[in-house]
Amino acid sequence: MTHDKIARAVRLLAGASALLWAALGLGWYTGSRWAVVLWPWPEVPMSFVLLASMAAFIAVVWATVAWSGELAALSGAGLNIVVAGVGLGAHLGLQRLIGPALVMWGGAVVGAWLLAWARRQPIRDARLTPTAVRFGFVAFTLALGFAGGALVLQQQVFPWQLHPASLRLIGALFLGAAAYFAYAAAQTRWVHAAPPLWAFLAYDGVLCVPYLRLLGGGAAAVDDYYGDAAAVNMTSLSVYLAVIGSSAALALYCLFFHPATRLLRRR
């Protein structure tokens, strides 16, 4: 198969992956049974809203690459898959869920291939990543790394209580995202930064309304939708909202105002 055919196939697979992850995110957000049963342990509804935001993040990464055709941008996604896949597989293996563990490790192998293959692809968009974005990505890396490490160590850092067995799975996903943002921060081209930045905006969009309801609704909102009111950590919620707000502000600035990256710009 020629290089052009491989690139075309990867781009089509990226579009298909975006649709699949968007559907899974919608299923988790709405609490659809077919989506909820895919998670190995029972969780409160807010945990599935969190998973929906992660699915939205992944969907937007794939969709951005499929739309732009900048296949070199998949190198960071490949690193994300490697780190998250190894961690997920290790925890599932320790829980004796061998089949799912093998799937995660297989995904890590695919991620390693994607990282190596995408790094060799040409970059057509010569724009540089804005300095503010690179600094923002360093901050995101530190925040995600801290939260992911705490979760792997079985520390409850979310505003609500997760199932103890879920902590390390979510932690592995956060560490994968931390590796992704660190990789994008180390690159100089906008093609590497755009997918995770737009993806973080989608992540924020899914979580902002539920989190604001949780902050402003008190125990009544928690009882109606989010689970046990006694488990809500308002300090953690406030910190999380600050991270969401800052990342959304950075993405919106690049989308509408930065001269080099805004949606409508002079050519």
Short mmCIF file of N, CA and C in Angstrom, two decimals, residues 49-219:
data_model
loop_
_atom_site.label_atom_id
_atom_site.label_comp_id
_atom_site.label_asym_id
_atom_site.label_seq_id
_atom_site.Cartn_x
_atom_site.Cartn_y
_atom_site.Cartn_z
N VAL A 49 -20.68 11.49 33.75
CA VAL A 49 -20.54 12.79 33.10
C VAL A 49 -19.05 13.09 32.88
N LEU A 50 -18.23 12.77 33.88
CA LEU A 50 -16.78 12.93 33.73
C LEU A 50 -16.25 12.08 32.57
N LEU A 51 -16.68 10.83 32.50
CA LEU A 51 -16.25 9.96 31.40
C LEU A 51 -16.74 10.51 30.06
N ALA A 52 -17.93 11.10 30.04
CA ALA A 52 -18.44 11.70 28.81
C ALA A 52 -17.56 12.85 28.36
N SER A 53 -17.06 13.64 29.32
CA SER A 53 -16.17 14.75 28.96
C SER A 53 -14.86 14.23 28.38
N MET A 54 -14.36 13.12 28.92
CA MET A 54 -13.14 12.52 28.38
C MET A 54 -13.37 11.97 26.97
N ALA A 55 -14.54 11.36 26.77
CA ALA A 55 -14.87 10.86 25.43
C ALA A 55 -14.98 12.02 24.44
N ALA A 56 -15.55 13.15 24.89
CA ALA A 56 -15.63 14.33 24.02
C ALA A 56 -14.24 14.83 23.67
N PHE A 57 -13.33 14.82 24.64
CA PHE A 57 -11.94 15.21 24.39
C PHE A 57 -11.34 14.36 23.27
N ILE A 58 -11.47 13.05 23.40
CA ILE A 58 -10.88 12.15 22.41
C ILE A 58 -11.53 12.35 21.05
N ALA A 59 -12.86 12.50 21.04
CA ALA A 59 -13.58 12.67 19.78
C ALA A 59 -13.10 13.90 19.03
N VAL A 60 -12.89 15.00 19.76
CA VAL A 60 -12.47 16.25 19.10
C VAL A 60 -11.04 16.14 18.58
N VAL A 61 -10.17 15.44 19.30
CA VAL A 61 -8.80 15.22 18.79
C VAL A 61 -8.85 14.52 17.44
N TRP A 62 -9.58 13.41 17.37
CA TRP A 62 -9.68 12.66 16.11
C TRP A 62 -10.36 13.49 15.03
N ALA A 63 -11.41 14.21 15.40
CA ALA A 63 -12.13 15.01 14.41
C ALA A 63 -11.26 16.14 13.85
N THR A 64 -10.46 16.77 14.71
CA THR A 64 -9.59 17.85 14.25
C THR A 64 -8.58 17.34 13.23
N VAL A 65 -8.00 16.18 13.51
CA VAL A 65 -7.01 15.61 12.58
C VAL A 65 -7.69 15.18 11.29
N ALA A 66 -8.86 14.56 11.40
CA ALA A 66 -9.57 14.13 10.19
C ALA A 66 -9.94 15.33 9.32
N TRP A 67 -10.32 16.43 9.94
CA TRP A 67 -10.72 17.63 9.20
C TRP A 67 -9.53 18.33 8.55
N SER A 68 -8.44 18.48 9.32
CA SER A 68 -7.29 19.24 8.83
C SER A 68 -6.39 18.41 7.91
N GLY A 69 -6.37 17.10 8.12
CA GLY A 69 -5.46 16.26 7.36
C GLY A 69 -4.02 16.33 7.84
N GLU A 70 -3.77 17.00 8.96
CA GLU A 70 -2.42 17.10 9.51
C GLU A 70 -2.14 15.85 10.35
N LEU A 71 -1.71 14.79 9.67
CA LEU A 71 -1.55 13.50 10.34
C LEU A 71 -0.37 13.50 11.31
N ALA A 72 0.56 14.43 11.17
CA ALA A 72 1.66 14.52 12.12
C ALA A 72 1.14 14.82 13.53
N ALA A 73 -0.03 15.44 13.62
CA ALA A 73 -0.60 15.79 14.92
C ALA A 73 -0.99 14.55 15.73
N LEU A 74 -1.08 13.40 15.07
CA LEU A 74 -1.46 12.19 15.78
C LEU A 74 -0.33 11.62 16.64
N SER A 75 0.87 12.18 16.52
CA SER A 75 1.97 11.66 17.33
C SER A 75 1.69 11.87 18.82
N GLY A 76 1.18 13.04 19.18
CA GLY A 76 0.84 13.28 20.58
C GLY A 76 -0.29 12.39 21.06
N ALA A 77 -1.27 12.17 20.19
CA ALA A 77 -2.37 11.26 20.55
C ALA A 77 -1.84 9.85 20.76
N GLY A 78 -0.87 9.45 19.93
CA GLY A 78 -0.28 8.12 20.11
C GLY A 78 0.40 7.98 21.45
N LEU A 79 1.13 9.01 21.87
CA LEU A 79 1.77 8.97 23.19
C LEU A 79 0.73 8.88 24.29
N ASN A 80 -0.35 9.63 24.16
CA ASN A 80 -1.46 9.56 25.12
C ASN A 80 -1.97 8.13 25.24
N ILE A 81 -2.18 7.48 24.10
CA ILE A 81 -2.70 6.11 24.09
C ILE A 81 -1.73 5.15 24.76
N VAL A 82 -0.43 5.33 24.51
CA VAL A 82 0.57 4.45 25.12
C VAL A 82 0.53 4.55 26.64
N VAL A 83 0.62 5.78 27.15
CA VAL A 83 0.67 5.97 28.61
C VAL A 83 -0.62 5.49 29.27
N ALA A 84 -1.76 5.91 28.71
CA ALA A 84 -3.04 5.51 29.30
C ALA A 84 -3.26 4.01 29.16
N GLY A 85 -2.94 3.45 27.99
CA GLY A 85 -3.18 2.02 27.75
C GLY A 85 -2.38 1.14 28.68
N VAL A 86 -1.10 1.48 28.90
CA VAL A 86 -0.27 0.69 29.81
C VAL A 86 -0.84 0.74 31.23
N GLY A 87 -1.21 1.95 31.67
CA GLY A 87 -1.77 2.08 33.02
C GLY A 87 -3.10 1.37 33.19
N LEU A 88 -3.99 1.55 32.23
CA LEU A 88 -5.29 0.88 32.29
C LEU A 88 -5.13 -0.63 32.29
N GLY A 89 -4.27 -1.13 31.41
CA GLY A 89 -4.07 -2.57 31.33
C GLY A 89 -3.50 -3.14 32.62
N ALA A 90 -2.56 -2.40 33.23
CA ALA A 90 -1.96 -2.88 34.47
C ALA A 90 -3.00 -3.00 35.58
N HIS A 91 -3.84 -1.99 35.73
CA HIS A 91 -4.84 -2.03 36.80
C HIS A 91 -5.89 -3.10 36.52
N LEU A 92 -6.35 -3.19 35.29
CA LEU A 92 -7.34 -4.21 34.97
C LEU A 92 -6.76 -5.61 35.16
N GLY A 93 -5.48 -5.78 34.83
CA GLY A 93 -4.84 -7.06 35.06
C GLY A 93 -4.78 -7.41 36.53
N LEU A 94 -4.47 -6.43 37.38
CA LEU A 94 -4.44 -6.67 38.82
C LEU A 94 -5.82 -7.03 39.36
N GLN A 95 -6.86 -6.53 38.68
CA GLN A 95 -8.23 -6.86 39.08
C GLN A 95 -8.72 -8.17 38.45
N ARG A 96 -7.80 -8.86 37.76
CA ARG A 96 -8.07 -10.13 37.09
C ARG A 96 -9.10 -10.02 35.98
N LEU A 97 -9.18 -8.84 35.38
CA LEU A 97 -10.00 -8.65 34.19
C LEU A 97 -9.06 -8.77 32.99
N ILE A 98 -8.69 -10.01 32.67
CA ILE A 98 -7.61 -10.27 31.73
C ILE A 98 -7.98 -9.83 30.32
N GLY A 99 -9.21 -10.12 29.90
CA GLY A 99 -9.62 -9.73 28.55
C GLY A 99 -9.52 -8.23 28.32
N PRO A 100 -10.17 -7.40 29.17
CA PRO A 100 -10.03 -5.96 29.01
C PRO A 100 -8.59 -5.48 29.13
N ALA A 101 -7.80 -6.11 30.00
CA ALA A 101 -6.40 -5.71 30.15
C ALA A 101 -5.64 -5.93 28.84
N LEU A 102 -5.88 -7.06 28.20
CA LEU A 102 -5.20 -7.35 26.93
C LEU A 102 -5.61 -6.35 25.85
N VAL A 103 -6.89 -5.94 25.88
CA VAL A 103 -7.35 -4.94 24.91
C VAL A 103 -6.60 -3.62 25.13
N MET A 104 -6.45 -3.21 26.39
CA MET A 104 -5.74 -1.96 26.68
C MET A 104 -4.28 -2.04 26.27
N TRP A 105 -3.63 -3.18 26.53
CA TRP A 105 -2.23 -3.32 26.14
C TRP A 105 -2.09 -3.37 24.62
N GLY A 106 -3.07 -3.99 23.97
CA GLY A 106 -3.07 -3.96 22.51
C GLY A 106 -3.21 -2.53 22.00
N GLY A 107 -4.07 -1.74 22.66
CA GLY A 107 -4.21 -0.35 22.29
C GLY A 107 -2.91 0.42 22.47
N ALA A 108 -2.14 0.09 23.53
CA ALA A 108 -0.86 0.75 23.76
C ALA A 108 0.12 0.45 22.63
N VAL A 109 0.09 -0.79 22.12
CA VAL A 109 0.96 -1.15 20.99
C VAL A 109 0.57 -0.33 19.76
N VAL A 110 -0.74 -0.22 19.51
CA VAL A 110 -1.20 0.60 18.38
C VAL A 110 -0.79 2.05 18.57
N GLY A 111 -0.88 2.55 19.81
CA GLY A 111 -0.47 3.92 20.09
C GLY A 111 1.01 4.13 19.82
N ALA A 112 1.83 3.14 20.17
CA ALA A 112 3.27 3.26 19.90
C ALA A 112 3.53 3.33 18.39
N TRP A 113 2.82 2.50 17.62
CA TRP A 113 2.97 2.56 16.16
C TRP A 113 2.52 3.92 15.64
N LEU A 114 1.40 4.42 16.16
CA LEU A 114 0.88 5.71 15.71
C LEU A 114 1.87 6.83 16.02
N LEU A 115 2.47 6.79 17.20
CA LEU A 115 3.46 7.80 17.58
C LEU A 115 4.64 7.78 16.60
N ALA A 116 5.17 6.58 16.33
CA ALA A 116 6.33 6.47 15.45
C ALA A 116 5.98 6.87 14.01
N TRP A 117 4.79 6.45 13.54
CA TRP A 117 4.40 6.74 12.16
C TRP A 117 4.10 8.22 11.96
N ALA A 118 3.36 8.80 12.89
CA ALA A 118 2.93 10.20 12.73
C ALA A 118 4.12 11.16 12.80
N ARG A 119 5.13 10.81 13.57
CA ARG A 119 6.29 11.69 13.69
C ARG A 119 7.02 11.85 12.35
N ARG A 120 6.82 10.91 11.44
CA ARG A 120 7.50 10.97 10.14
C ARG A 120 6.66 11.66 9.08
N GLN A 121 5.45 12.09 9.43
CA GLN A 121 4.58 12.71 8.44
C GLN A 121 4.91 14.19 8.26
N PRO A 122 4.76 14.70 7.05
CA PRO A 122 5.06 16.12 6.80
C PRO A 122 4.02 17.03 7.46
N ILE A 123 4.45 18.24 7.78
CA ILE A 123 3.59 19.25 8.36
C ILE A 123 3.36 20.32 7.30
N ARG A 124 2.09 20.56 6.98
CA ARG A 124 1.78 21.55 5.95
C ARG A 124 1.55 22.94 6.53
N ASP A 125 1.03 23.00 7.74
CA ASP A 125 0.72 24.28 8.38
C ASP A 125 1.97 24.75 9.13
N ALA A 126 2.56 25.84 8.67
CA ALA A 126 3.82 26.32 9.24
C ALA A 126 3.65 27.20 10.46
N ARG A 127 2.42 27.47 10.89
CA ARG A 127 2.22 28.37 12.03
C ARG A 127 2.85 27.82 13.30
N LEU A 128 3.40 28.72 14.10
CA LEU A 128 3.98 28.36 15.39
C LEU A 128 2.92 28.39 16.48
N THR A 129 3.12 27.58 17.49
CA THR A 129 2.22 27.59 18.64
C THR A 129 2.41 28.88 19.43
N PRO A 130 1.35 29.62 19.73
CA PRO A 130 1.50 30.83 20.55
C PRO A 130 2.16 30.52 21.88
N THR A 131 2.97 31.45 22.34
CA THR A 131 3.69 31.26 23.60
C THR A 131 2.74 31.03 24.77
N ALA A 132 1.62 31.75 24.77
CA ALA A 132 0.65 31.58 25.86
C ALA A 132 0.11 30.16 25.90
N VAL A 133 -0.07 29.55 24.75
CA VAL A 133 -0.57 28.18 24.70
C VAL A 133 0.47 27.21 25.25
N ARG A 134 1.74 27.41 24.89
CA ARG A 134 2.78 26.51 25.38
C ARG A 134 2.89 26.60 26.91
N PHE A 135 2.84 27.83 27.45
CA PHE A 135 2.87 27.98 28.91
C PHE A 135 1.62 27.37 29.54
N GLY A 136 0.47 27.57 28.88
CA GLY A 136 -0.75 26.96 29.39
C GLY A 136 -0.67 25.45 29.41
N PHE A 137 -0.07 24.87 28.39
CA PHE A 137 0.06 23.42 28.33
C PHE A 137 0.98 22.89 29.43
N VAL A 138 2.01 23.65 29.77
CA VAL A 138 2.86 23.25 30.90
C VAL A 138 2.04 23.21 32.19
N ALA A 139 1.19 24.22 32.38
CA ALA A 139 0.33 24.25 33.57
C ALA A 139 -0.65 23.08 33.55
N PHE A 140 -1.23 22.79 32.39
CA PHE A 140 -2.16 21.67 32.30
C PHE A 140 -1.44 20.35 32.60
N THR A 141 -0.21 20.22 32.11
CA THR A 141 0.57 19.01 32.38
C THR A 141 0.76 18.81 33.87
N LEU A 142 1.13 19.87 34.57
CA LEU A 142 1.35 19.77 36.00
C LEU A 142 0.06 19.42 36.74
N ALA A 143 -1.04 20.08 36.36
CA ALA A 143 -2.32 19.82 37.03
C ALA A 143 -2.79 18.38 36.79
N LEU A 144 -2.72 17.94 35.53
CA LEU A 144 -3.16 16.59 35.21
C LEU A 144 -2.23 15.54 35.82
N GLY A 145 -0.93 15.84 35.82
CA GLY A 145 0.01 14.90 36.42
C GLY A 145 -0.20 14.76 37.91
N PHE A 146 -0.45 15.88 38.58
CA PHE A 146 -0.70 15.83 40.03
C PHE A 146 -1.97 15.04 40.32
N ALA A 147 -3.06 15.37 39.60
CA ALA A 147 -4.33 14.69 39.85
C ALA A 147 -4.23 13.21 39.48
N GLY A 148 -3.59 12.91 38.34
CA GLY A 148 -3.46 11.52 37.93
C GLY A 148 -2.63 10.71 38.90
N GLY A 149 -1.51 11.30 39.39
CA GLY A 149 -0.69 10.59 40.36
C GLY A 149 -1.44 10.33 41.66
N ALA A 150 -2.21 11.33 42.11
CA ALA A 150 -2.98 11.15 43.34
C ALA A 150 -4.02 10.05 43.17
N LEU A 151 -4.67 10.00 42.01
CA LEU A 151 -5.68 8.97 41.78
C LEU A 151 -5.05 7.58 41.73
N VAL A 152 -3.90 7.46 41.09
CA VAL A 152 -3.20 6.17 41.04
C VAL A 152 -2.84 5.71 42.45
N LEU A 153 -2.54 6.67 43.32
CA LEU A 153 -2.23 6.35 44.72
C LEU A 153 -3.48 6.20 45.58
N GLN A 154 -4.65 6.12 44.93
CA GLN A 154 -5.92 5.87 45.60
C GLN A 154 -6.38 7.04 46.47
N GLN A 155 -6.06 8.27 46.04
CA GLN A 155 -6.52 9.45 46.75
C GLN A 155 -7.76 10.02 46.04
N GLN A 156 -8.79 10.34 46.82
CA GLN A 156 -10.02 10.91 46.27
C GLN A 156 -9.81 12.41 46.07
N VAL A 157 -9.61 12.83 44.81
CA VAL A 157 -9.34 14.25 44.54
C VAL A 157 -10.50 14.93 43.81
N PHE A 158 -11.54 14.19 43.49
CA PHE A 158 -12.68 14.78 42.80
C PHE A 158 -13.69 15.32 43.81
N PRO A 159 -14.60 16.19 43.37
CA PRO A 159 -15.60 16.73 44.30
C PRO A 159 -16.53 15.66 44.86
N TRP A 160 -16.64 14.53 44.22
CA TRP A 160 -17.47 13.43 44.71
C TRP A 160 -16.59 12.19 44.87
N GLN A 161 -17.15 11.18 45.51
CA GLN A 161 -16.39 9.96 45.78
C GLN A 161 -16.54 8.97 44.62
N LEU A 162 -15.41 8.60 44.01
CA LEU A 162 -15.43 7.57 42.99
C LEU A 162 -15.35 6.20 43.64
N HIS A 163 -15.81 5.17 42.91
CA HIS A 163 -15.60 3.80 43.35
C HIS A 163 -14.09 3.58 43.51
N PRO A 164 -13.64 2.97 44.61
CA PRO A 164 -12.19 2.80 44.83
C PRO A 164 -11.47 2.14 43.66
N ALA A 165 -12.12 1.19 42.99
CA ALA A 165 -11.47 0.51 41.87
C ALA A 165 -11.38 1.39 40.63
N SER A 166 -12.19 2.45 40.59
CA SER A 166 -12.17 3.36 39.43
C SER A 166 -11.05 4.38 39.51
N LEU A 167 -10.51 4.60 40.71
CA LEU A 167 -9.55 5.68 40.89
C LEU A 167 -8.34 5.52 39.97
N ARG A 168 -7.77 4.31 39.93
CA ARG A 168 -6.57 4.12 39.13
C ARG A 168 -6.86 4.15 37.63
N LEU A 169 -8.07 3.76 37.23
CA LEU A 169 -8.42 3.86 35.81
C LEU A 169 -8.49 5.32 35.38
N ILE A 170 -9.18 6.15 36.17
CA ILE A 170 -9.25 7.57 35.86
C ILE A 170 -7.86 8.20 35.95
N GLY A 171 -7.08 7.77 36.93
CA GLY A 171 -5.73 8.27 37.07
C GLY A 171 -4.88 7.99 35.85
N ALA A 172 -5.00 6.78 35.29
CA ALA A 172 -4.25 6.43 34.09
C ALA A 172 -4.66 7.31 32.91
N LEU A 173 -5.95 7.60 32.80
CA LEU A 173 -6.43 8.49 31.73
C LEU A 173 -5.87 9.90 31.91
N PHE A 174 -5.81 10.38 33.13
CA PHE A 174 -5.26 11.71 33.39
C PHE A 174 -3.76 11.75 33.08
N LEU A 175 -3.04 10.70 33.43
CA LEU A 175 -1.60 10.67 33.15
C LEU A 175 -1.35 10.62 31.65
N GLY A 176 -2.21 9.92 30.92
CA GLY A 176 -2.09 9.92 29.46
C GLY A 176 -2.29 11.30 28.90
N ALA A 177 -3.30 12.02 29.41
CA ALA A 177 -3.54 13.39 28.96
C ALA A 177 -2.39 14.31 29.34
N ALA A 178 -1.80 14.10 30.52
CA ALA A 178 -0.64 14.90 30.93
C ALA A 178 0.51 14.70 29.97
N ALA A 179 0.76 13.46 29.57
CA ALA A 179 1.82 13.19 28.60
C ALA A 179 1.53 13.87 27.26
N TYR A 180 0.27 13.89 26.87
CA TYR A 180 -0.13 14.53 25.61
C TYR A 180 0.16 16.03 25.65
N PHE A 181 -0.25 16.70 26.71
CA PHE A 181 -0.02 18.14 26.81
C PHE A 181 1.47 18.46 26.94
N ALA A 182 2.22 17.61 27.64
CA ALA A 182 3.66 17.84 27.74
C ALA A 182 4.31 17.72 26.36
N TYR A 183 3.89 16.74 25.59
CA TYR A 183 4.44 16.56 24.24
C TYR A 183 4.10 17.77 23.37
N ALA A 184 2.85 18.21 23.42
CA ALA A 184 2.44 19.37 22.61
C ALA A 184 3.17 20.63 23.04
N ALA A 185 3.43 20.79 24.34
CA ALA A 185 4.15 21.96 24.82
C ALA A 185 5.59 21.96 24.33
N ALA A 186 6.16 20.76 24.15
CA ALA A 186 7.55 20.67 23.70
C ALA A 186 7.71 20.90 22.21
N GLN A 187 6.61 20.82 21.46
CA GLN A 187 6.66 21.06 20.02
C GLN A 187 6.51 22.56 19.74
N THR A 188 6.85 22.95 18.54
CA THR A 188 6.75 24.37 18.19
C THR A 188 5.64 24.66 17.20
N ARG A 189 5.09 23.63 16.57
CA ARG A 189 4.10 23.85 15.52
C ARG A 189 2.68 23.79 16.06
N TRP A 190 1.84 24.67 15.52
CA TRP A 190 0.44 24.77 15.93
C TRP A 190 -0.32 23.48 15.67
N VAL A 191 0.08 22.71 14.66
CA VAL A 191 -0.65 21.48 14.34
C VAL A 191 -0.64 20.50 15.52
N HIS A 192 0.39 20.56 16.35
CA HIS A 192 0.46 19.67 17.52
C HIS A 192 -0.38 20.19 18.68
N ALA A 193 -0.54 21.52 18.76
CA ALA A 193 -1.25 22.10 19.89
C ALA A 193 -2.74 22.23 19.66
N ALA A 194 -3.15 22.42 18.40
CA ALA A 194 -4.57 22.68 18.13
C ALA A 194 -5.49 21.54 18.57
N PRO A 195 -5.21 20.27 18.22
CA PRO A 195 -6.16 19.21 18.62
C PRO A 195 -6.39 19.12 20.12
N PRO A 196 -5.32 19.07 20.97
CA PRO A 196 -5.62 19.00 22.41
C PRO A 196 -6.26 20.25 22.97
N LEU A 197 -5.96 21.43 22.38
CA LEU A 197 -6.57 22.66 22.88
C LEU A 197 -8.07 22.67 22.59
N TRP A 198 -8.47 22.38 21.36
CA TRP A 198 -9.89 22.31 21.03
C TRP A 198 -10.56 21.18 21.81
N ALA A 199 -9.84 20.08 22.02
CA ALA A 199 -10.40 18.96 22.77
C ALA A 199 -10.66 19.35 24.22
N PHE A 200 -9.74 20.13 24.80
CA PHE A 200 -9.94 20.57 26.18
C PHE A 200 -11.15 21.49 26.28
N LEU A 201 -11.39 22.27 25.23
CA LEU A 201 -12.58 23.13 25.21
C LEU A 201 -13.85 22.28 25.21
N ALA A 202 -13.85 21.18 24.45
CA ALA A 202 -15.00 20.27 24.45
C ALA A 202 -15.18 19.63 25.83
N TYR A 203 -14.07 19.22 26.44
CA TYR A 203 -14.09 18.67 27.80
C TYR A 203 -14.72 19.67 28.77
N ASP A 204 -14.29 20.93 28.67
CA ASP A 204 -14.85 21.98 29.53
C ASP A 204 -16.34 22.16 29.28
N GLY A 205 -16.72 22.13 27.99
CA GLY A 205 -18.12 22.35 27.65
C GLY A 205 -19.05 21.31 28.23
N VAL A 206 -18.58 20.06 28.28
CA VAL A 206 -19.41 19.00 28.86
C VAL A 206 -19.55 19.17 30.36
N LEU A 207 -18.49 19.61 31.02
CA LEU A 207 -18.49 19.64 32.49
C LEU A 207 -18.99 20.95 33.10
N CYS A 208 -18.94 22.04 32.34
CA CYS A 208 -19.17 23.33 32.99
C CYS A 208 -20.56 23.45 33.61
N VAL A 209 -21.60 23.07 32.88
CA VAL A 209 -22.96 23.21 33.42
C VAL A 209 -23.19 22.28 34.60
N PRO A 210 -22.87 20.98 34.51
CA PRO A 210 -23.03 20.12 35.69
C PRO A 210 -22.23 20.61 36.90
N TYR A 211 -21.01 21.10 36.67
CA TYR A 211 -20.21 21.56 37.81
C TYR A 211 -20.77 22.83 38.42
N LEU A 212 -21.25 23.74 37.58
CA LEU A 212 -21.86 24.96 38.10
C LEU A 212 -23.15 24.65 38.86
N ARG A 213 -23.92 23.70 38.35
CA ARG A 213 -25.13 23.26 39.09
C ARG A 213 -24.74 22.66 40.42
N LEU A 214 -23.67 21.90 40.42
CA LEU A 214 -23.21 21.29 41.66
C LEU A 214 -22.73 22.35 42.65
N LEU A 215 -22.08 23.38 42.14
CA LEU A 215 -21.59 24.46 43.00
C LEU A 215 -22.73 25.30 43.54
N GLY A 216 -23.70 25.63 42.69
CA GLY A 216 -24.75 26.55 43.10
C GLY A 216 -26.01 25.91 43.63
N GLY A 217 -26.21 24.61 43.33
CA GLY A 217 -27.46 23.98 43.71
C GLY A 217 -27.48 23.41 45.10
N GLY A 218 -26.31 23.26 45.71
CA GLY A 218 -26.28 22.73 47.06
C GLY A 218 -26.67 21.27 47.11
N ALA A 219 -27.10 20.86 48.29
CA ALA A 219 -27.43 19.45 48.52
C ALA A 219 -28.58 18.98 47.66
#
